[in-house]
Structures are given as C-alpha cells and as structure tokens.
XYZ file of C-alpha atoms in Angstrom:
688
model
C 54.593 0.071 108.210
C 55.037 0.496 104.528
C 56.860 1.738 101.528
C 55.483 3.725 99.042
C 56.188 3.047 95.356
C 54.902 4.391 91.907
C 52.651 1.621 90.506
C 50.701 1.404 87.456
C 46.971 1.035 87.564
C 45.339 -1.111 85.170
C 43.787 2.535 85.869
C 51.797 14.261 102.312
C 49.204 14.791 102.039
C 46.189 16.984 103.267
C 43.581 14.628 103.558
C 41.646 11.691 103.088
C 38.217 12.414 101.737
C 34.912 11.117 101.409
C 33.185 11.779 97.936
C 29.728 11.395 97.300
C 28.936 10.654 93.765
C 28.217 14.445 92.458
C 29.057 16.093 96.080
C 31.886 18.558 97.413
C 34.465 16.379 99.093
C 34.823 16.336 102.716
C 38.197 16.422 104.319
C 38.290 13.615 107.391
C 42.002 13.567 107.478
C 43.978 16.927 108.083
C 47.983 17.445 107.517
C 49.708 19.436 110.042
C 53.411 20.356 109.616
C 55.113 20.262 113.298
C 58.757 20.473 114.504
C 60.477 17.239 115.696
C 63.567 17.826 117.429
C 64.313 20.618 115.335
C 63.246 18.765 111.571
C 59.729 20.054 110.245
C 58.064 16.593 108.742
C 54.473 16.070 107.317
C 51.901 14.253 109.501
C 48.192 13.698 109.527
C 46.120 13.188 111.768
C 43.244 10.962 111.780
C 39.330 11.153 113.234
C 38.756 9.690 116.563
C 37.231 5.980 116.595
C 36.826 3.010 118.530
C 38.128 -0.104 117.470
C 35.723 -2.748 115.677
C 35.963 -5.979 117.361
C 36.110 -8.974 115.881
C 33.486 -11.651 115.843
C 34.109 -15.132 115.592
C 36.848 -17.502 115.515
C 39.929 -16.389 113.769
C 41.393 -17.096 111.089
C 39.929 -18.517 107.770
C 41.623 -18.328 104.134
C 41.987 -14.752 103.194
C 40.272 -15.183 99.731
C 41.254 -12.405 97.460
C 39.526 -11.597 93.670
C 41.914 -10.025 90.735
C 40.684 -8.944 87.629
C 43.986 -9.298 85.560
C 46.942 -11.766 86.034
C 50.769 -10.261 87.594
C 53.427 -9.634 85.371
C 55.807 -11.367 87.350
C 56.406 -12.466 90.642
C 60.177 -11.475 90.532
C 60.850 -8.626 92.702
C 63.713 -7.044 90.310
C 60.983 -7.040 87.375
C 58.293 -5.803 89.389
C 60.088 -2.638 90.031
C 61.231 -2.798 86.503
C 59.215 -3.290 83.217
C 56.628 -5.348 85.301
C 55.657 -2.696 87.777
C 51.870 -3.317 87.090
C 49.700 -2.818 90.405
C 48.734 -6.642 89.732
C 52.192 -7.762 90.341
C 52.333 -5.447 93.355
C 49.383 -7.656 94.952
C 51.546 -10.684 94.973
C 54.890 -9.346 95.741
C 53.547 -7.413 98.680
C 56.103 -7.548 101.534
C 58.842 -9.599 99.496
C 61.451 -6.906 100.260
C 62.690 -5.466 102.845
C 63.848 -2.178 103.519
C 65.972 0.245 106.405
C 62.821 2.336 107.079
C 59.446 2.738 105.868
C 56.112 4.888 106.474
C 54.064 4.847 109.475
C 50.226 3.429 108.354
C 48.185 6.680 108.800
C 50.392 9.810 109.524
C 53.311 8.021 106.811
C 55.864 9.530 109.202
C 59.404 8.148 108.703
C 59.710 5.211 110.698
C 62.212 2.819 111.399
C 62.229 -0.862 109.795
C 65.211 -3.022 109.888
C 67.389 -0.333 111.326
C 67.059 0.266 114.825
C 66.837 4.308 115.039
C 66.822 7.153 112.823
C 70.471 8.474 112.124
C 71.515 12.393 111.832
C 73.947 12.355 108.725
C 77.547 13.088 109.361
C 78.848 16.258 107.400
C 82.582 15.232 106.106
C 83.626 18.509 105.646
C 84.307 17.729 101.942
C 81.080 18.003 100.427
C 80.550 14.444 101.327
C 77.504 13.360 103.980
C 77.774 10.019 105.870
C 74.432 8.078 107.401
C 75.697 5.244 109.800
C 73.151 2.583 110.106
C 72.851 0.221 112.693
C 70.483 -2.555 111.844
C 68.004 -4.911 114.399
C 70.279 -8.546 114.491
C 67.240 -11.119 115.022
C 65.802 -10.478 111.750
C 65.590 -13.060 109.174
C 63.945 -13.900 105.856
C 61.505 -16.895 105.548
C 64.223 -19.377 104.774
C 65.773 -18.178 108.261
C 68.903 -16.821 107.005
C 69.608 -13.182 108.840
C 68.711 -10.147 107.148
C 71.747 -8.369 107.192
C 73.913 -4.891 105.877
C 74.945 -7.269 103.160
C 71.438 -7.455 101.811
C 71.045 -3.892 101.329
C 74.776 -3.256 99.656
C 73.856 -5.991 97.801
C 70.364 -4.566 96.104
C 71.823 -1.122 96.119
C 74.978 -2.463 93.745
C 72.658 -4.368 91.328
C 70.542 -1.659 90.983
C 73.858 1.034 90.215
C 75.794 -1.376 88.695
C 73.176 -2.741 85.888
C 71.458 0.722 85.624
C 68.284 -0.491 86.334
C 65.171 1.345 85.009
C 61.471 2.590 85.887
C 61.368 2.461 90.223
C 64.971 1.474 90.466
C 66.651 4.652 89.814
C 65.260 5.996 93.095
C 66.209 3.148 95.061
C 70.246 3.709 94.194
C 70.548 6.906 92.255
C 67.538 9.350 93.121
C 67.781 12.932 91.285
C 71.272 11.886 90.150
C 72.806 11.031 93.775
C 76.030 9.267 93.602
C 76.447 7.502 96.769
C 78.302 3.921 97.826
C 77.224 1.809 100.572
C 80.204 0.162 102.841
C 79.455 -2.653 104.887
C 81.216 -1.866 108.143
C 79.975 -5.370 109.725
C 77.056 -7.716 109.417
C 74.508 -5.141 110.977
C 76.033 -1.821 110.414
C 76.668 -0.281 106.929
C 77.444 3.366 106.250
C 75.707 5.295 103.371
C 77.824 7.958 101.695
C 76.359 10.466 99.739
C 79.248 12.430 97.308
C 77.960 15.022 95.357
C 74.900 15.898 96.922
C 73.745 16.973 100.746
C 71.012 14.717 102.212
C 67.337 16.058 101.221
C 63.340 14.900 101.076
C 64.273 13.363 98.078
C 67.422 11.653 97.904
C 66.983 10.178 101.549
C 63.714 10.198 103.235
C 62.316 8.930 100.073
C 65.124 7.557 98.334
C 67.777 5.282 100.235
C 66.428 5.257 103.502
C 63.160 3.139 101.778
C 64.966 1.317 99.407
C 64.239 -2.197 99.095
C 66.625 -4.664 100.055
C 66.721 -8.219 98.649
C 68.354 -11.770 100.116
C 71.701 -11.777 98.652
C 71.865 -15.527 99.217
C 69.185 -16.270 97.101
C 69.847 -13.514 94.617
C 73.789 -13.498 93.850
C 74.260 -16.387 91.654
C 70.956 -15.045 89.506
C 72.499 -11.400 89.548
C 76.265 -12.826 88.904
C 74.644 -14.179 85.238
C 73.689 -10.282 84.430
C 76.755 -8.742 85.463
C 78.890 -10.957 83.039
C 77.444 -8.806 80.268
C 78.755 -5.584 81.472
C 82.087 -7.315 82.566
C 84.721 -4.870 81.282
C 82.535 -2.569 79.265
C 83.060 1.090 79.692
C 80.988 4.378 78.389
C 81.830 5.366 75.225
C 84.326 8.346 75.220
C 82.484 10.699 72.745
C 79.199 12.437 73.820
C 75.908 10.604 73.720
C 74.260 12.102 70.152
C 70.608 13.847 71.223
C 69.271 13.043 67.723
C 70.165 9.403 67.399
C 66.024 8.892 67.469
C 65.526 11.836 64.761
C 62.764 10.830 62.049
C 65.438 12.642 59.265
C 68.326 10.517 60.598
C 71.052 11.533 63.129
C 74.024 13.849 62.032
C 76.672 11.159 63.745
C 75.585 7.820 62.839
C 78.691 5.829 63.939
C 78.401 8.031 66.991
C 74.695 6.900 67.477
C 76.000 2.892 66.570
C 78.435 2.966 69.444
C 76.258 4.013 71.989
C 73.548 2.186 70.881
C 75.817 -1.058 71.517
C 76.445 -0.206 74.624
C 73.049 0.502 75.625
C 71.788 -3.288 74.076
C 74.476 -4.482 76.645
C 72.629 -3.093 79.883
C 69.600 -3.815 78.158
C 70.905 -7.634 77.997
C 72.105 -7.243 81.427
C 69.007 -5.981 82.873
C 66.541 -8.455 80.886
C 68.713 -11.268 82.571
C 67.461 -10.396 86.039
C 63.777 -9.396 85.081
C 63.193 -12.531 83.760
C 65.310 -14.566 86.553
C 63.368 -17.442 87.891
C 62.337 -16.264 91.111
C 60.457 -19.894 92.778
C 61.502 -20.163 95.909
C 62.518 -16.828 96.546
C 62.485 -16.235 100.550
C 60.866 -13.043 101.481
C 60.667 -10.398 104.708
C 57.035 -9.983 105.108
C 54.176 -11.975 106.603
C 53.560 -13.973 103.139
C 55.699 -16.003 100.836
C 54.198 -16.440 97.231
C 54.438 -19.751 96.656
C 52.537 -21.216 93.857
C 50.960 -19.723 90.750
C 48.484 -20.775 88.208
C 48.091 -18.314 84.934
C 44.666 -17.907 84.815
C 43.467 -19.351 87.958
C 45.023 -18.166 90.985
C 47.784 -17.595 93.039
C 48.790 -18.699 96.257
C 50.656 -16.951 99.020
C 51.613 -18.608 102.515
C 52.228 -17.186 105.912
C 55.771 -16.833 106.725
C 56.614 -18.409 110.351
C 59.549 -16.312 110.189
C 57.795 -13.022 109.914
C 60.292 -10.165 112.324
C 57.340 -8.103 113.127
C 54.520 -11.002 113.924
C 52.507 -9.744 117.217
C 54.358 -6.061 116.907
C 51.651 -3.737 118.338
C 51.240 -0.389 116.708
C 50.062 2.556 118.233
C 49.002 5.996 117.144
C 48.136 9.421 119.288
C 46.358 12.667 118.287
C 49.635 14.136 119.568
C 51.547 12.769 116.220
C 53.309 10.079 118.696
C 54.092 6.707 116.526
C 54.808 3.721 118.962
C 55.678 -0.166 118.353
C 56.101 -2.393 120.696
C 57.101 -5.829 120.278
C 55.921 -9.243 121.715
C 59.372 -9.312 124.009
C 58.024 -5.648 124.935
C 60.670 -3.871 123.045
C 59.369 -0.005 122.436
C 60.062 2.534 119.908
C 58.369 5.602 120.240
C 58.778 8.593 118.365
C 57.521 12.349 117.417
C 55.651 12.679 120.735
C 54.921 11.318 124.438
C 52.128 9.558 123.548
C 49.241 11.948 124.192
C 45.839 12.268 123.205
C 43.391 10.059 122.215
C 44.276 6.790 120.431
C 43.922 6.947 116.646
C 44.952 3.658 115.757
C 46.159 0.516 117.613
C 46.375 -2.911 116.203
C 48.317 -6.090 116.378
C 50.316 -7.234 113.254
C 49.841 -10.924 111.714
C 49.807 -13.116 109.776
C 46.771 -14.133 110.931
C 45.514 -16.485 107.888
C 47.558 -19.442 106.833
C 46.897 -19.089 103.226
C 45.898 -15.713 100.816
C 44.754 -17.315 97.440
C 43.911 -14.397 94.870
C 41.327 -16.276 92.369
C 41.675 -14.568 89.077
C 38.599 -13.386 87.183
C 39.434 -11.770 84.107
C 37.024 -8.790 84.435
C 35.627 -6.878 87.095
C 32.274 -7.990 86.344
C 33.134 -11.246 87.283
C 35.041 -10.240 90.733
C 32.379 -8.377 92.119
C 29.686 -11.352 90.949
C 32.209 -13.725 92.926
C 32.092 -11.531 96.247
C 28.245 -11.039 95.965
C 27.783 -14.908 95.879
C 30.459 -15.552 98.790
C 33.458 -16.838 96.848
C 35.648 -14.363 97.634
C 36.351 -12.089 100.798
C 37.366 -9.372 99.217
C 38.135 -7.701 95.575
C 41.286 -5.597 94.818
C 39.779 -2.676 92.886
C 42.520 -0.131 91.511
C 39.794 0.834 88.863
C 36.803 2.758 90.004
C 33.167 1.280 90.546
C 29.818 1.857 88.214
C 26.957 2.787 90.230
C 25.193 -0.595 88.556
C 27.963 -3.080 89.638
C 28.322 -1.788 93.275
C 24.552 -2.144 93.526
C 24.801 -5.852 92.380
C 27.623 -6.820 94.378
C 25.469 -5.084 97.808
C 22.794 -7.397 96.850
C 25.249 -10.353 98.334
C 25.156 -11.342 102.038
C 26.959 -9.136 104.287
C 28.669 -7.107 101.726
C 30.229 -3.809 103.437
C 31.484 -0.338 101.996
C 34.364 1.549 103.048
C 34.912 5.189 101.084
C 38.116 7.100 100.771
C 39.762 9.300 98.814
C 42.342 8.137 96.091
C 46.084 9.170 95.638
C 45.823 8.476 91.936
C 45.556 9.903 88.347
C 44.108 8.890 85.165
C 45.658 10.593 82.527
C 46.137 10.845 78.322
C 49.845 11.072 77.481
C 51.612 12.022 74.052
C 54.537 10.169 72.399
C 56.744 13.871 72.248
C 59.185 12.245 70.090
C 56.900 11.720 67.110
C 54.975 14.270 65.168
C 52.538 15.877 65.616
C 52.565 14.653 69.527
C 56.056 16.969 69.454
C 53.632 20.302 68.538
C 52.321 22.332 71.556
C 49.211 23.599 69.428
C 48.324 19.775 68.627
C 48.622 18.848 72.567
C 46.504 22.227 73.305
C 43.670 21.645 70.819
C 43.157 18.117 72.139
C 43.321 19.613 75.870
C 40.536 22.498 74.479
C 38.101 20.150 73.103
C 37.920 17.216 75.907
C 35.142 18.167 78.057
C 35.950 16.274 80.930
C 32.470 17.507 82.893
C 30.677 16.165 80.038
C 31.957 13.085 80.090
C 31.958 12.591 83.964
C 28.478 14.062 84.488
C 26.629 13.289 81.093
C 28.001 9.603 80.554
C 29.517 8.370 83.437
C 27.199 9.459 86.004
C 29.076 11.288 88.582
C 30.901 8.203 89.506
C 34.482 9.826 89.056
C 35.693 13.452 88.839
C 37.282 15.624 86.544
C 41.073 16.231 87.103
C 42.944 19.302 85.707
C 46.209 19.194 87.572
C 48.845 16.358 87.774
C 48.813 16.160 91.915
C 44.935 14.902 92.990
C 42.979 17.157 95.328
C 43.164 14.648 97.905
C 46.932 15.879 98.714
C 45.772 19.145 100.320
C 49.405 20.337 100.965
C 50.835 19.651 97.359
C 47.396 20.305 95.351
C 47.636 23.697 93.703
C 44.211 25.053 93.578
C 45.223 28.055 91.197
C 46.603 25.964 88.343
C 45.009 27.617 85.355
C 41.970 25.997 83.733
C 40.980 27.988 80.760
C 38.694 25.471 79.064
C 36.390 24.492 82.071
C 32.362 25.381 81.184
C 33.016 26.125 77.663
C 30.166 24.783 75.250
C 30.735 22.657 71.845
C 30.605 25.128 69.792
C 33.077 27.450 71.539
C 35.548 24.598 72.394
C 35.810 23.709 68.492
C 36.387 27.240 67.387
C 39.325 27.992 70.034
C 40.772 24.064 68.745
C 40.367 25.599 65.213
C 42.125 28.851 66.259
C 45.085 27.538 67.943
C 45.849 25.065 65.097
C 45.431 27.706 62.510
C 47.965 29.794 64.017
C 50.649 27.223 64.409
C 50.565 26.562 60.554
C 47.575 23.746 60.585
C 45.289 23.938 57.554
C 42.074 22.366 55.893
C 40.741 22.026 52.720
C 37.330 22.445 54.648
C 37.682 24.045 58.075
C 35.858 22.405 60.841
C 32.709 24.147 61.795
C 30.095 24.121 64.516
C 26.275 23.670 62.883
C 23.846 25.496 64.600
C 21.201 23.825 62.657
C 22.002 19.664 63.574
C 23.572 21.191 66.914
C 26.670 19.345 65.677
C 29.996 19.474 64.433
C 30.834 19.199 60.469
C 34.014 17.659 60.625
C 37.053 19.247 58.933
C 38.303 17.644 55.880
C 41.904 17.416 54.505
C 44.450 18.449 57.647
C 47.854 19.379 56.827
C 50.411 19.592 59.198
C 52.592 22.946 59.379
C 55.403 21.266 57.714
C 52.643 21.069 54.602
C 52.388 17.235 55.170
C 49.064 15.086 55.972
C 48.552 14.462 59.156
C 49.106 10.620 60.068
C 46.675 8.231 61.400
C 47.410 8.180 64.862
C 46.022 5.860 67.948
C 45.317 6.182 71.315
C 45.906 2.974 73.270
C 43.463 2.279 76.605
C 42.033 -0.654 78.285
C 38.992 -2.226 77.132
C 35.663 -1.635 78.162
C 35.499 -5.253 79.936
C 38.464 -4.334 81.858
C 37.728 -0.271 82.753
C 34.638 0.964 80.778
C 35.503 4.662 82.540
C 39.082 4.555 80.616
C 37.505 2.981 77.455
C 34.740 5.796 77.759
C 37.365 8.517 77.877
C 39.187 7.177 75.416
C 36.068 6.396 72.474
C 34.805 10.122 73.794
C 38.565 12.036 73.023
C 39.106 10.038 69.665
C 35.644 11.440 68.406
C 36.377 14.982 69.245
C 39.850 14.587 67.289
C 38.058 13.432 64.262
C 35.612 16.250 64.580
C 38.458 18.479 63.736
C 39.477 16.422 60.934
C 42.048 14.513 62.870
C 42.461 10.735 61.939
C 42.827 9.735 65.151
C 41.354 6.051 66.202
C 40.330 4.419 69.552
C 42.641 1.416 70.005
C 41.077 -0.732 72.650
C 43.307 -3.736 74.428
C 44.019 -5.748 77.162
C 45.757 -3.809 80.214
C 49.140 -5.955 80.136
C 49.063 -5.726 76.004
C 50.016 -1.774 76.458
C 52.747 -2.187 78.967
C 55.332 -3.161 76.080
C 54.653 -0.650 73.598
C 54.595 2.185 76.236
C 57.112 1.375 78.783
C 59.400 -0.946 77.046
C 59.479 0.034 73.551
C 58.285 3.937 73.883
C 56.535 2.742 70.246
C 53.052 4.743 70.720
C 51.141 8.053 69.973
C 48.894 8.465 72.618
C 47.935 6.437 75.339
C 45.432 6.283 78.645
C 46.329 4.809 81.611
C 46.252 5.442 85.240
C 48.973 5.943 88.447
C 48.633 5.120 92.263
C 51.110 7.476 92.844
C 54.071 6.944 95.499
C 55.290 8.562 98.990
C 52.154 10.459 100.016
C 54.365 12.940 101.912
C 56.935 13.555 99.327
C 55.534 13.449 95.452
C 58.730 12.494 93.779
C 56.618 11.194 90.714
C 57.346 14.676 89.285
C 60.593 13.625 88.861
C 60.036 10.200 87.512
C 57.387 10.742 84.785
C 58.785 14.208 83.705
C 62.491 15.118 84.356
C 64.289 14.889 81.228
C 66.639 12.386 82.083
C 63.885 10.143 82.902
C 63.069 9.954 78.952
C 61.735 5.807 78.436
C 62.983 5.900 75.044
C 66.319 6.837 76.089
C 66.706 5.022 79.206
C 63.957 2.817 79.937
C 62.761 4.929 82.974
C 59.162 6.941 83.235
C 59.037 9.925 81.178
C 56.946 7.861 78.703
C 56.253 11.119 76.671
C 59.960 12.196 76.711
C 59.307 15.567 78.119
C 62.209 17.749 78.020
C 62.153 21.662 79.381
C 64.728 22.897 80.704
C 62.859 24.997 83.356
C 60.535 22.287 84.443
C 63.861 20.322 85.347
C 65.661 23.116 87.059
C 62.380 23.183 89.297
C 62.527 19.074 89.990
C 66.110 19.374 90.818
C 65.729 21.879 93.498
C 62.629 20.197 94.435
C 64.682 16.564 94.887
C 67.410 18.631 96.403
C 65.669 20.572 99.481
C 64.966 19.685 103.096
C 62.817 22.149 103.671
C 59.123 21.078 102.905
C 57.383 24.737 102.589
C 60.034 25.378 99.735
C 59.150 21.699 98.480
C 55.272 22.729 97.785
C 56.038 25.725 96.837
C 57.635 23.871 93.676
C 55.265 21.618 93.067
C 52.736 23.979 92.928
C 55.095 25.563 90.097
C 55.753 22.152 88.610
C 51.802 21.796 88.399
C 51.899 24.870 86.482
C 54.254 24.415 84.066
C 52.997 20.966 83.358
C 49.102 21.827 82.739
C 50.458 24.430 79.845
C 53.176 21.712 78.432
C 50.739 18.847 78.646
C 52.834 15.971 78.172
C 49.988 14.273 80.168
C 46.568 15.654 80.300
C 45.103 14.563 83.495
C 41.374 13.228 82.916
C 39.748 12.351 86.316
C 40.092 10.934 89.871
C 38.258 8.471 91.529
C 36.774 7.720 94.803
C 37.851 4.529 96.511
C 35.209 2.194 97.468
C 36.500 -0.769 98.781
C 33.994 -4.109 99.025
C 34.456 -6.691 101.531
C 32.568 -9.267 103.155
C 31.474 -8.427 106.840
C 33.859 -11.359 108.148
C 36.531 -9.268 106.804
C 38.405 -7.326 109.489
C 40.900 -4.900 108.664
C 43.563 -3.154 111.033
C 41.822 0.210 110.155
C 39.720 1.423 107.005
C 40.301 5.685 107.019
C 43.321 5.818 104.953
C 44.066 8.102 101.759
C 43.856 5.516 99.234
C 41.786 3.416 101.115
C 42.348 -0.571 101.343
C 43.475 -1.300 98.311
C 46.175 1.373 98.347
C 47.760 -1.189 100.919
C 47.488 -3.984 98.769
C 44.176 -5.426 101.422
C 46.419 -5.107 104.513
C 47.204 -8.754 103.780
C 49.335 -9.615 106.618
C 46.991 -7.507 109.255
C 43.429 -8.640 108.389
C 41.662 -11.282 110.281
C 39.111 -13.467 108.476
C 36.664 -14.865 110.717
C 35.715 -17.973 110.340
C-alpha cells in the first residue's frame, strides 16, 4: 500500500503503457469504473501473468544508486520545501497513515484504520468520520501508533500553516476540519464547512501522513513559540504588495509581511529540526547519511505489515492476509485469475544508497555489478542504456510514466505575465523537432498537462494548433502575435529562404515602450539530465531568433529549488513532476489554483497563475464525489491551461528501470514503474 504525493523530479488511470522509442504506445493496463456498495470507484486491471520465482539464497543488502543528494531526512521538510524525488527515496515509509492505495489497482484501502467508514451527516452542514485504528501497531522504537499521532500531525500542519505538499494533508481545497481523539485508537474527523468529496477525503485527509508525537512534540513546540498569541491582521490583505510600481497601502503590506514572517520562522524551525533517530512506521529506518557518499537504511524489526500477504484478482478484489490469519477483503469476492500476490518484507537487513553525482556514473556502477538497481527519475538515453546492458545479467523493465516535464513562467514579472509573450514562445517551441531530430525519440512530446498514460483523465481533444508547422511559419506566426499585442522591433525577425535560417529581430520593445529585459531559463545541466538541458538550450535559441534576450542557465538540481519553490524569484524554469494520486489528480489544485501562489503562500503554484474561471473549475473538482464529473472538469481544466500557459508541457517519457537479475521485485508492471514505487524497498528480495 502506498500514499501518492507530488514529488519534484530532478527530472486514475486508464493505463500503464509500454512505449517504444518511436512507436505508438500499447496499452497493457486497463481502467474500469465499477460500483461497490453504491460507490463509484476507478480501478485498474493488470494482465495475467505467472509470478517470477526467486532463485538463490535470500537476502543480500539492497544496493541502490542515486544521482543526487537528498535535501533532508526530516519528513516535515520532505513534504515542505525539501520535496525532491531524491528525498522521497530515503524517507519512504517513514510516516504512517489511516488509509492507503492498493498496489496495482490503486483502490482505496485501510492502513492503520480497521475498516473504511461512512461519514455521518450531522444535519447542520457538518460531517463526521469515526475511525477505529489497529491496536497492535508500533513505531520502530516500540511506541504504539495511536490516534494521538494523527491528531498531532494534523494540528501541526494546520496551526503552523505548513506549505507545499502539506495543505492537502490538513485543509485540502479550503476544507475546515478538526480532529477529536476519542481514545488512543479511535478518532473523529469532523468536516465543518464542506461535504466529503474525492478531493478532501479520499485524496485528502484519509491519506494524510501521521508522524510520532512522542518524538516530534518537543521540536514542534519550538515552532509553536513563534505563533503564540499571534492573530491575523484585521485589515484585508492587499493584492498588490509585490507590485513593481509599489503597493497602494504600504502600511497594510508591512503589517501582513510581519505576520507572514512569524509563520515563516515557525515553519523553518520545524523544517530544519534535527531528525536523527526519528522512529518510523515503514519497513526501514534511515540511520546514516554521509554527504556525497551514501545513505544507509536498516530493517525495522517492528514493521507491522511484515509477512502480510497481498492478493489482487481479476474481478477487482483486494485482499490482505496478516501472519496471524486476520484477513481484510474488499471490492469483490476473489473471483478471476490472480493478478498479484506477494508477501511483504523487509527482506534485506540494509539498504545502501550510493550517491554517484551523475546518471552516467550510476549506470556504470550497475554495469559493473557495484549496485543492484538505479533510481532513475530521468529519461534514459539510448547510448547510456546500451552501455549499462553490457553488464552481466542486467534486466530492463518498461512502463509508462506518470509524470510531466515542463517550462514554467513567473507570471508576477514582465513579460512573463503577458499572454502574447507566453503564446509566442509556445509557437516557436518545436517539441517534435527536439524529440525526434535531437533526442532520437527517447521521449515523447507533450501537449497537455495530463500524461496520456492516464487515459481516464487525459483529454485527447485539447487544441494543438502548432503541431507540424515549419520554422518559417512558426516565426511569422509568433511575430504576428507579438505585434498585435503591441510588441515592436527596430528590425523585425524574418525567415531567410536563402540561408534557410532566421535573421534575428533587433531592438525588441515591450508593449509598455520599455526594452525587453534579459531573462533566464533555469534548468538542470547536461550531466544531470541531458533531456531538459537540450530543451532549455533550444528554447533559448528560438527566443533569441525573435530578438528576445533569453539565456539558458544550466545548474544543479538542488540549486534550482530555492529560487523557484522558496523565494519565487525567477523568470522561467524547466523541471519535472512525478505526479501524485493516480486515481484523483489533485495536482490541478496544487499547481494552478490562485490560493497556492508560491510567492504568497509558499505552496506549489510557482507561476502564481490566477484565473477566476480556472479556480471555479478546480473548486468544483475538489468538491465532487462523482468520478464522471471529475473527469469532465479535468478535461476542461486542460483546455484552460493549454490556452493560458502558466506551464508549457514539453515531454513525457517511458520508464525504463534497470536492475541486476538477482533482484526480485514483488511486481514489475505498474504505471510509473519501479522507480515511482521508490524501488519497492520493503518488498524486494536481493538474492545472494
């Protein structure tokens, strides 16, 4: 079982796909909509297949290669400003939760909860879920996992106004909720201003993490000191405090800035707290980190689900059989062929993450047998794959990705806040050319914000007016768009038929009469990710053809996080997302709802995109309990985003996981692949 979170990559569903380099994706996992006890749910069905028998003696240490350091091992920070994919690998399983998602079908299943409850309508606009918890589960230090842990984590999230991934853990889509501890193993979750929905319950509070109160309470108390007695200003928050021309009411802006600083200091205290020795709920503790060298995780002998058998069958049934015989069965009667069966670990005494600093070095280590598996959140160039496969008994597992690589605009700054500027760049970016002529088809051009692998929510009818245009047409169209919006040049850009190239524009001036300032596109360098670096350089070159002073700034992945996700001080950037909950894509709220503007709240709307019509669609999406209506709304949101362009999606990739043959995963066919599941650390057997 797992929780799906938004993870920044150094980089539900209808289908996991197998993709060829230049061919058409072939669907291998199908999504169906079923009725279960009157509730409509989405579930996936996987192809039938025989389990692979493990050969040899189990189990050796699990040796995994990383390209980059984690940002932190503090889980609060991981769901906050330290939310990088590298951090996710080394804190996987640290937190517990009341509910989770089934392995392959992504169905909603109990975790620390005993059963799935129904909400009680209190008749006054409020609703209550009463959750009974398992009474014999403990943290890795032997302390019980209780309702107090959930309440403590929820309240810290809410009281300290935690940012980035945290808002959806305590106040998704503006939900006002409270948690009441009835006893150590019973809690009430009260919804005070909204009815339960897919967005605020199944993808919200039900999946929210819980951390051990007995370890974190003292550290959290240091953060609470900052907000003790602090109340929000009575005056309305001005909307122009960050205006380049200065705000109308500077005094009000100063009052709100002081208020915000208090919470920033409180959050920073918790995010930067020492996590050494933190108890965990999952299969492994993270015990040692040598910067630039390795991270070591050790098996948790207290792991509650060790020895649990997970079974999924063709009729959609999910079953968990605990070692003592206690059985939980949901969504069917166990009919049809088994599509999944495995027994949970942990199997290896240790997991060793070796940090290599580059993709090349990591795959060389795999080829030489130095590591067992490479965590690769990036695409895999054909040449590098061929080199890795020269090693003895290296296997490849191919799946569709559930991610997106994109360029984002800082819409708080000119000219990124100009619709015509964003449209003109979209016109000149020839994704098909870069993918097919430069990158040899190792990735796929992307034209909407939903990966095609998620066939239930992917809108195939999003307008794509610039596909197939030649260079001359693109330049002419972009120039016309800019001119209509009031842009001028002393010498217009023009396609030169004699040289079959573009004569760049000279003296570009914005509609306000000012010369266009120099701009920078931040992005990872070629040693880290040649795919994004290549797009960055081509986009910069095409912008310069229009006379725009745009430069490509290639730098370290962790170096990009501060300007983008903390300071919100950038022009444009290119990064990637490993997307969250597969069955309910709530990233449409996190990434683009106006309330999540990074510059104002520290959350994930990095462009600070603000559009009333889009907000209305998201609000309805987060409030609906109808999956068909949710699909319709996501379709509409894709069209709005394709037009407004806070992001320009660039490409998606196939997932190719490479591992030594002695590594036996619990299963290998899944949307997002093995890497999306953090390498199946707890449930993988590495033979001697």
